[in-house]
Short mmCIF file of C-alpha atoms in Angstrom, two decimals:
data_model
loop_
_atom_site.label_atom_id
_atom_site.label_comp_id
_atom_site.label_asym_id
_atom_site.label_seq_id
_atom_site.Cartn_x
_atom_site.Cartn_y
_atom_site.Cartn_z
CA MET A 1 30.48 -35.02 44.62
CA ASN A 2 32.26 -32.36 42.63
CA ARG A 3 30.75 -31.58 39.27
CA ARG A 4 28.70 -34.77 39.36
CA ASN A 5 26.79 -34.35 42.58
CA THR A 6 23.19 -35.40 42.65
CA ASP A 7 21.97 -32.94 45.28
CA ASN A 8 21.53 -29.28 44.43
CA SER A 9 24.54 -28.02 46.33
CA GLN A 10 27.49 -26.75 44.33
CA ASP A 11 31.20 -26.11 44.80
CA VAL A 12 31.55 -22.36 44.37
CA VAL A 13 34.75 -20.31 44.29
CA ILE A 14 34.35 -16.57 44.82
CA VAL A 15 37.20 -14.21 43.93
CA GLY A 16 37.12 -10.94 45.85
CA CYS A 17 35.68 -10.46 49.30
CA GLY A 18 34.29 -6.95 49.01
CA ARG A 19 30.65 -6.11 49.65
CA LEU A 20 29.46 -8.17 46.68
CA GLY A 21 31.75 -11.16 47.23
CA ALA A 22 30.99 -11.30 50.96
CA MET A 23 27.25 -11.10 50.38
CA LEU A 24 27.33 -13.88 47.78
CA ALA A 25 29.55 -16.02 50.02
CA SER A 26 27.18 -15.71 52.97
CA ARG A 27 24.04 -16.35 50.97
CA LEU A 28 25.44 -19.31 48.99
CA SER A 29 26.93 -20.88 52.09
CA ARG A 30 23.70 -20.55 54.05
CA SER A 31 21.75 -22.21 51.26
CA GLY A 32 23.95 -25.28 51.52
CA ASN A 33 26.71 -24.78 48.92
CA ARG A 34 30.38 -25.43 49.51
CA VAL A 35 32.00 -22.02 49.19
CA VAL A 36 35.65 -20.90 49.04
CA VAL A 37 36.40 -17.16 49.04
CA ILE A 38 39.71 -15.75 47.79
CA ASP A 39 41.01 -12.28 48.62
CA LYS A 40 44.54 -10.89 48.64
CA ASP A 41 43.77 -8.99 51.82
CA GLY A 42 43.19 -11.32 54.77
CA THR A 43 41.25 -8.70 56.72
CA ALA A 44 38.59 -8.56 53.99
CA PHE A 45 37.00 -11.77 55.27
CA ALA A 46 35.59 -9.80 58.21
CA LEU A 47 32.81 -8.67 55.86
CA ILE A 48 31.38 -12.19 55.69
CA ASP A 49 28.64 -12.75 58.25
CA ALA A 50 28.57 -15.39 60.96
CA GLY A 51 26.41 -17.90 59.12
CA PHE A 52 29.26 -18.66 56.65
CA SER A 53 30.65 -22.18 56.89
CA GLY A 54 32.98 -22.16 53.89
CA PHE A 55 36.72 -21.62 53.47
CA GLN A 56 38.91 -18.57 53.01
CA VAL A 57 42.09 -18.38 50.96
CA THR A 58 44.39 -15.36 51.22
CA GLY A 59 46.26 -14.76 47.97
CA ASP A 60 46.35 -13.17 44.53
CA ALA A 61 43.89 -14.95 42.24
CA VAL A 62 46.09 -14.11 39.25
CA GLU A 63 48.36 -16.95 40.42
CA GLN A 64 47.25 -20.40 39.38
CA ASP A 65 48.58 -21.85 42.63
CA VAL A 66 46.12 -19.75 44.59
CA LEU A 67 43.23 -20.90 42.39
CA ARG A 68 44.31 -24.50 42.83
CA GLU A 69 44.51 -24.07 46.58
CA ALA A 70 40.91 -22.85 46.49
CA GLY A 71 39.92 -26.09 44.76
CA LEU A 72 39.02 -24.56 41.41
CA GLU A 73 39.79 -27.86 39.67
CA LYS A 74 36.64 -29.40 41.08
CA ALA A 75 34.47 -26.29 41.29
CA ASP A 76 31.09 -26.07 39.57
CA CYS A 77 31.08 -22.33 39.51
CA LEU A 78 33.43 -19.34 39.70
CA LEU A 79 32.30 -15.83 40.56
CA ALA A 80 34.81 -13.03 39.86
CA THR A 81 33.67 -10.09 41.96
CA THR A 82 36.71 -7.90 42.66
CA GLU A 83 36.60 -4.16 42.02
CA LYS A 84 38.99 -4.55 39.10
CA ASP A 85 37.65 -5.41 35.64
CA THR A 86 40.92 -6.69 34.22
CA LEU A 87 41.46 -9.00 37.19
CA ASN A 88 37.92 -10.41 36.99
CA LEU A 89 38.32 -10.99 33.27
CA MET A 90 41.67 -12.73 33.56
CA VAL A 91 40.53 -15.00 36.41
CA ALA A 92 37.32 -15.80 34.53
CA GLN A 93 39.24 -16.81 31.39
CA VAL A 94 41.71 -18.92 33.35
CA ALA A 95 38.82 -20.62 35.16
CA LYS A 96 37.00 -21.37 31.91
CA ILE A 97 39.91 -22.38 29.71
CA ILE A 98 42.51 -23.88 32.04
CA PHE A 99 40.35 -25.22 34.87
CA GLU A 100 37.29 -25.95 32.68
CA VAL A 101 34.85 -24.65 35.26
CA PRO A 102 31.32 -25.14 33.88
CA LYS A 103 29.81 -21.86 35.02
CA VAL A 104 31.86 -18.67 35.13
CA LEU A 105 30.46 -15.24 35.98
CA ALA A 106 32.43 -12.01 36.11
CA ARG A 107 31.53 -8.53 37.24
CA VAL A 108 32.74 -5.97 34.69
CA TYR A 109 32.05 -2.28 35.27
CA ASP A 110 33.07 -0.97 31.86
CA PRO A 111 30.46 -2.03 29.25
CA LYS A 112 33.03 -1.44 26.45
CA ARG A 113 34.93 -4.53 27.55
CA GLU A 114 31.95 -6.90 27.53
CA GLY A 115 31.90 -8.01 23.91
CA LEU A 116 35.49 -9.24 23.91
CA TYR A 117 34.88 -12.18 26.18
CA LEU A 118 31.57 -13.62 25.06
CA LYS A 119 33.20 -16.20 22.79
CA HIS A 120 34.71 -17.98 25.80
CA GLY A 121 31.31 -18.64 27.36
CA ILE A 122 31.96 -16.33 30.27
CA GLU A 123 28.87 -14.56 31.55
CA ILE A 124 29.47 -10.89 32.19
CA ILE A 125 27.47 -8.93 34.71
CA SER A 126 27.79 -5.20 34.25
CA PRO A 127 26.63 -3.14 37.24
CA THR A 128 26.77 -0.02 35.08
CA SER A 129 24.35 -1.39 32.51
CA LEU A 130 22.08 -2.96 35.13
CA THR A 131 21.87 0.20 37.21
CA GLY A 132 21.41 2.38 34.16
CA GLU A 133 18.56 0.26 32.89
CA LYS A 134 16.87 0.29 36.27
CA PHE A 135 17.10 4.08 36.42
CA LEU A 136 15.76 4.46 32.90
CA HIS A 137 13.01 1.99 33.54
CA LEU A 138 11.81 3.91 36.58
CA ILE A 139 12.07 7.28 34.88
CA LEU A 140 10.31 6.16 31.73
CA ASP A 141 7.61 4.39 33.70
CA GLU A 142 6.83 7.66 35.42
CA GLN A 143 6.96 9.67 32.24
CA VAL A 144 4.72 7.38 30.28
CA PRO A 145 1.93 6.17 32.56
CA SER A 146 0.47 3.01 31.21
CA MET B 1 56.49 -0.09 11.59
CA LYS B 2 54.48 1.33 14.44
CA VAL B 3 54.73 0.08 18.02
CA ILE B 4 52.61 1.06 21.03
CA LEU B 5 54.25 0.76 24.45
CA VAL B 6 51.92 0.54 27.42
CA GLY B 7 53.58 0.91 30.79
CA ARG B 8 55.52 3.16 33.08
CA GLY B 9 58.97 3.70 34.50
CA LYS B 10 62.40 3.19 33.04
CA ILE B 11 61.60 0.19 30.89
CA VAL B 12 59.22 2.29 28.79
CA TYR B 13 61.69 5.15 28.55
CA TYR B 14 64.63 3.02 27.43
CA LEU B 15 62.59 0.95 24.99
CA ALA B 16 61.12 4.06 23.37
CA ARG B 17 64.62 5.50 23.05
CA GLN B 18 65.90 2.28 21.45
CA PHE B 19 63.02 2.23 19.01
CA SER B 20 63.50 5.80 17.91
CA LYS B 21 67.19 5.08 17.29
CA LYS B 22 66.13 2.21 15.06
CA ARG B 23 63.62 4.48 13.29
CA ILE B 24 60.70 2.48 14.60
CA GLU B 25 57.66 4.66 15.13
CA ALA B 26 56.76 4.33 18.80
CA LEU B 27 53.96 5.74 20.95
CA ILE B 28 53.78 5.49 24.74
CA VAL B 29 50.59 5.04 26.74
CA THR B 30 51.21 5.63 30.44
CA PRO B 31 48.64 5.91 33.26
CA ASP B 32 50.12 8.81 35.17
CA ALA B 33 49.70 12.32 33.69
CA ALA B 34 52.82 13.76 35.35
CA GLU B 35 54.94 10.87 34.11
CA ALA B 36 53.50 11.28 30.63
CA GLU B 37 54.59 14.89 30.63
CA ALA B 38 58.08 14.05 31.85
CA LEU B 39 58.48 11.33 29.20
CA ALA B 40 57.27 13.65 26.46
CA ARG B 41 59.88 16.21 27.47
CA ARG B 42 62.73 13.71 27.42
CA LEU B 43 61.81 11.77 24.29
CA SER B 44 60.87 12.71 20.78
CA VAL B 45 58.08 10.16 20.90
CA PRO B 46 54.36 10.89 21.29
CA VAL B 47 53.06 10.11 24.78
CA LEU B 48 49.44 9.59 25.73
CA ALA B 49 48.31 9.75 29.37
CA GLY B 50 45.64 7.14 29.94
CA ASP B 51 44.66 3.64 30.99
CA GLY B 52 45.95 1.24 28.34
CA THR B 53 43.44 -1.40 29.43
CA ASP B 54 40.64 0.89 28.23
CA PRO B 55 39.63 0.14 24.62
CA LYS B 56 38.98 3.83 23.97
CA VAL B 57 42.51 4.81 25.01
CA LEU B 58 44.07 2.20 22.73
CA GLN B 59 41.91 3.45 19.90
CA GLU B 60 43.11 6.97 20.54
CA ALA B 61 46.68 5.65 20.48
CA GLY B 62 46.05 4.43 16.94
CA ALA B 63 45.97 0.72 17.76
CA TYR B 64 44.11 -0.09 14.54
CA ARG B 65 47.20 0.77 12.51
CA ALA B 66 49.85 -0.54 14.93
CA ASP B 67 52.09 -3.46 13.99
CA ALA B 68 52.83 -4.41 17.59
CA VAL B 69 51.70 -3.61 21.11
CA LEU B 70 53.98 -4.15 24.10
CA ALA B 71 52.25 -4.48 27.48
CA LEU B 72 54.74 -3.63 30.23
CA LEU B 73 52.50 -2.83 33.20
CA ALA B 74 53.13 -4.17 36.69
CA ASN B 75 50.12 -6.51 36.89
CA ASP B 76 49.62 -9.62 34.79
CA GLU B 77 45.87 -9.05 34.48
CA ASP B 78 46.41 -5.58 33.02
CA ASN B 79 48.95 -6.78 30.46
CA LEU B 80 46.59 -9.54 29.40
CA ALA B 81 43.76 -7.03 28.95
CA VAL B 82 45.97 -4.70 26.87
CA CYS B 83 47.01 -7.52 24.54
CA GLN B 84 43.54 -8.98 24.17
CA ILE B 85 41.95 -5.63 23.40
CA ALA B 86 44.71 -4.80 20.92
CA GLY B 87 44.53 -8.17 19.21
CA ARG B 88 40.80 -8.76 19.20
CA MET B 89 39.35 -5.27 18.81
CA TYR B 90 42.04 -3.63 16.68
CA GLN B 91 43.61 -6.67 14.98
CA VAL B 92 47.14 -5.75 16.04
CA PRO B 93 49.24 -8.58 14.54
CA ARG B 94 51.83 -8.87 17.33
CA THR B 95 51.04 -8.48 21.01
CA ILE B 96 53.84 -8.87 23.52
CA ALA B 97 53.33 -8.99 27.29
CA LEU B 98 55.49 -9.09 30.37
CA VAL B 99 54.29 -11.60 32.93
CA ASN B 100 55.26 -11.81 36.57
CA ASP B 101 54.05 -15.27 37.47
CA PRO B 102 55.99 -17.61 35.13
CA GLU B 103 53.03 -19.97 35.15
CA ASN B 104 51.05 -17.33 33.33
CA GLU B 105 53.31 -17.50 30.24
CA GLU B 106 51.41 -20.47 28.90
CA ILE B 107 48.01 -19.05 29.79
CA PHE B 108 48.76 -15.83 27.96
CA GLN B 109 49.72 -17.71 24.83
CA ARG B 110 46.52 -19.72 25.01
CA LEU B 111 44.60 -16.47 25.37
CA ASP B 112 45.85 -14.99 22.07
CA VAL B 113 48.92 -13.07 23.30
CA SER B 114 51.63 -13.53 20.63
CA VAL B 115 54.58 -13.52 23.02
CA ALA B 116 54.62 -13.66 26.82
CA ILE B 117 57.93 -12.94 28.52
CA SER B 118 58.65 -13.73 32.14
CA ALA B 119 61.73 -12.04 33.57
CA THR B 120 61.27 -14.26 36.61
CA ARG B 121 61.63 -17.37 34.49
CA ILE B 122 64.63 -16.09 32.55
CA LEU B 123 66.51 -15.16 35.72
CA SER B 124 65.62 -18.29 37.64
CA THR B 125 66.68 -20.45 34.69
CA LEU B 126 70.02 -18.69 34.51
CA LEU B 127 70.70 -19.15 38.19
CA GLY B 128 69.05 -22.53 38.57
CA GLU B 129 71.30 -24.16 35.98
CA HIS B 130 74.36 -23.40 38.08
CA ALA B 131 73.07 -23.17 41.61
CA GLY B 132 75.84 -22.16 43.92
CA PHE B 133 78.11 -20.70 41.26
CA GLU B 134 76.90 -17.18 41.76
CA GLU B 135 80.06 -15.65 40.44
CA VAL B 136 79.54 -17.15 37.03
CA ALA B 137 79.00 -13.90 35.26
CA LYS B 138 77.92 -14.61 31.76
CA ILE B 139 76.39 -17.59 30.13
CA VAL B 140 75.92 -18.06 26.43
CA SER B 141 74.19 -21.21 25.25
CA LEU B 142 75.17 -22.88 22.00
CA ALA B 143 73.98 -26.00 20.20
CA GLU B 144 70.44 -25.89 21.54
CA GLY B 145 71.68 -25.33 25.07
CA ASN B 146 73.99 -28.37 25.12
CA VAL B 147 77.16 -26.31 25.16
CA SER B 148 77.67 -23.19 27.20
CA VAL B 149 80.25 -20.48 27.50
CA SER B 150 80.67 -19.21 31.05
CA GLU B 151 82.86 -16.62 32.61
CA PHE B 152 83.95 -16.11 36.19
CA ILE B 153 86.72 -14.58 38.26
CA LEU B 154 89.13 -16.90 40.04
CA ARG B 155 89.16 -16.27 43.79
CA ASP B 156 92.22 -16.51 46.06
CA SER B 157 90.70 -19.58 47.67
CA ALA B 158 89.86 -21.34 44.38
CA PRO B 159 91.54 -24.75 43.95
CA ALA B 160 92.86 -23.79 40.51
CA ALA B 161 94.52 -20.54 41.65
CA GLY B 162 98.28 -20.91 41.34
CA LYS B 163 98.07 -24.12 39.31
CA THR B 164 99.04 -24.55 35.68
CA VAL B 165 96.31 -25.33 33.18
CA LYS B 166 97.80 -28.81 32.76
CA ALA B 167 97.51 -29.49 36.47
CA VAL B 168 93.81 -28.70 36.73
CA GLU B 169 91.64 -31.77 36.43
CA LEU B 170 88.87 -30.92 34.01
CA PRO B 171 86.17 -33.23 32.63
CA ASP B 172 86.83 -34.34 29.03
CA GLU B 173 84.03 -32.20 27.70
CA ALA B 174 85.22 -28.95 29.23
CA LEU B 175 88.04 -26.58 28.45
CA ILE B 176 89.37 -23.20 29.42
CA GLY B 177 88.82 -21.11 26.31
CA GLY B 178 90.58 -17.98 27.45
CA ILE B 179 92.06 -16.07 30.35
CA VAL B 180 91.52 -12.35 30.78
CA ARG B 181 94.29 -10.85 32.91
CA ASN B 182 94.86 -7.11 33.37
CA GLY B 183 92.55 -6.42 30.46
CA LYS B 184 94.49 -8.68 28.08
CA VAL B 185 93.40 -12.01 26.69
CA LEU B 186 95.78 -14.96 27.09
CA ILE B 187 95.35 -18.14 25.12
CA PRO B 188 95.75 -20.88 27.73
CA LYS B 189 98.46 -23.46 27.10
CA GLY B 190 99.38 -26.42 29.28
CA GLY B 191 102.02 -24.46 31.11
CA THR B 192 100.00 -21.28 31.66
CA LYS B 193 99.62 -20.56 35.34
CA LEU B 194 96.17 -19.55 36.59
CA LEU B 195 96.24 -16.65 39.04
CA ALA B 196 93.74 -15.34 41.53
CA GLY B 197 91.87 -12.47 39.90
CA ASP B 198 92.02 -14.04 36.43
CA ARG B 199 88.79 -13.98 34.50
CA LEU B 200 88.33 -17.45 33.02
CA VAL B 201 86.18 -18.31 30.04
CA VAL B 202 85.03 -21.91 30.22
CA ILE B 203 83.44 -23.84 27.38
CA ALA B 204 81.68 -27.00 28.45
CA THR B 205 78.83 -29.36 27.69
CA ARG B 206 75.81 -29.14 29.89
CA GLU B 207 76.71 -32.30 31.84
CA SER B 208 80.29 -31.37 32.58
CA LEU B 209 79.93 -27.68 33.41
CA ASP B 210 79.26 -28.10 37.11
CA ASP B 211 82.22 -30.47 37.54
CA ALA B 212 84.47 -28.13 35.59
CA LEU B 213 83.45 -25.15 37.70
CA ARG B 214 84.00 -27.16 40.86
CA SER B 215 87.58 -28.12 39.92
CA LEU B 216 88.40 -24.57 38.92
CA ALA B 217 86.53 -22.47 41.45
CA GLY B 218 85.73 -24.93 44.20
CA ASP B 219 82.52 -24.95 46.11
CA LEU B 220 81.28 -21.41 46.00
CA GLU B 221 78.36 -22.06 48.24
CA THR B 222 80.33 -21.63 51.43
#
C-alpha cells in the first residue's frame, strides 16, 4: 500500500471541491483510486456524484493539520484545484517539499505565475493557456484548410 | 532604502507612517481602490491600488529596485505568493511575511521567505509561559530567556498585600526589583510594606518565576 502499491490504484488528495475537483474526485474514485477531497466549505461536497466512495475533509488546506488529516503523508498524488491561484500554489509547494508527495499538479489561471514554480517539480495546468490554444487551433484550422 | 508594503487596514497605515518618519522610502500596494485613495490622502507615501500577488502589479510598484517587501495580507497563501514573486522574479533581497498559522513559519522560510512572523505564536508564547497569571502586564526576557522582568498589579486578595517585603516567601532566584505606587518608584527594602494596588516589578529566573508570582499574587486562575 501507500506509495509502494503494486496494483494501479493510487492514494489521491484533491484540494478544492468545485466543479473541477468534484469531477476529478468522482472519476478517480470510480476507477478504483483511494480519494480524499478537502474543501473549507462542507456544503461543497454535494457536487460529488453518488458513485464516489472516498473521504471528505472540511478545512483550510493552508493548514498543515488539515493536510495531515487528509492523509497527505502517504498520498501518491495531490491535485490543487481551488479557484485561487495563490492557494493552489502554496498547497502544491507544501505537498512537494514538506510531505514529499511524488506527483503534484496545480491549476493556475494566471500564466504569468507559471514559471516561478517549475523548479520544485510541480506540474502547472493553466486553463487560460489550454483554452486559448484550443480556440486558436480551431480558428487557424478553419483559416488554413489543409 | 525602499520598502514595499502589501496589505490593507491599520497595520499598513501605521507602518508606512513609521517608515516615513525614519526617512525610509515606502510604497503601499493595497487591493481596494477606495482604501488606496484614503491612504494616499492621509499619508505622504505613494499608494498603488492592485493585487500584490500579481507579478505585473509588483513590477509596477518598482519591486526590481526595492530593498524589502513586507507581505501583510490576511491569507497565508497570498503573503507567500507576494514574497516568492518579489524574491524570485525581482530579486528583492529581504522578504518579510505575516503568517496566521504558526506552523507555516517554518514552511515559509523553506520556501525562500527571508522572515516569517506569526503574531499567533508571539502572543501564545507570552501567555503560555505564565498560564493563569493574566495580570502579568509586561515581560522582558534577558540572558537568552533565562531571566525575565515581569510587572503586575497587586490585588486586594493577593497573599502579599499588606505584608512587608521581608515577610513574603520568595524563591532564592527571584526578587522584587521595584514598587510603583501613586506614580512613584519605591526601592523595596525588607521593611517596605506591599499594598493592594501597588505595581510590582519582579525579576526572576525562568524556573522560579511561577513560584514567585504565586507567593506574591496568589492563584490568579480563580
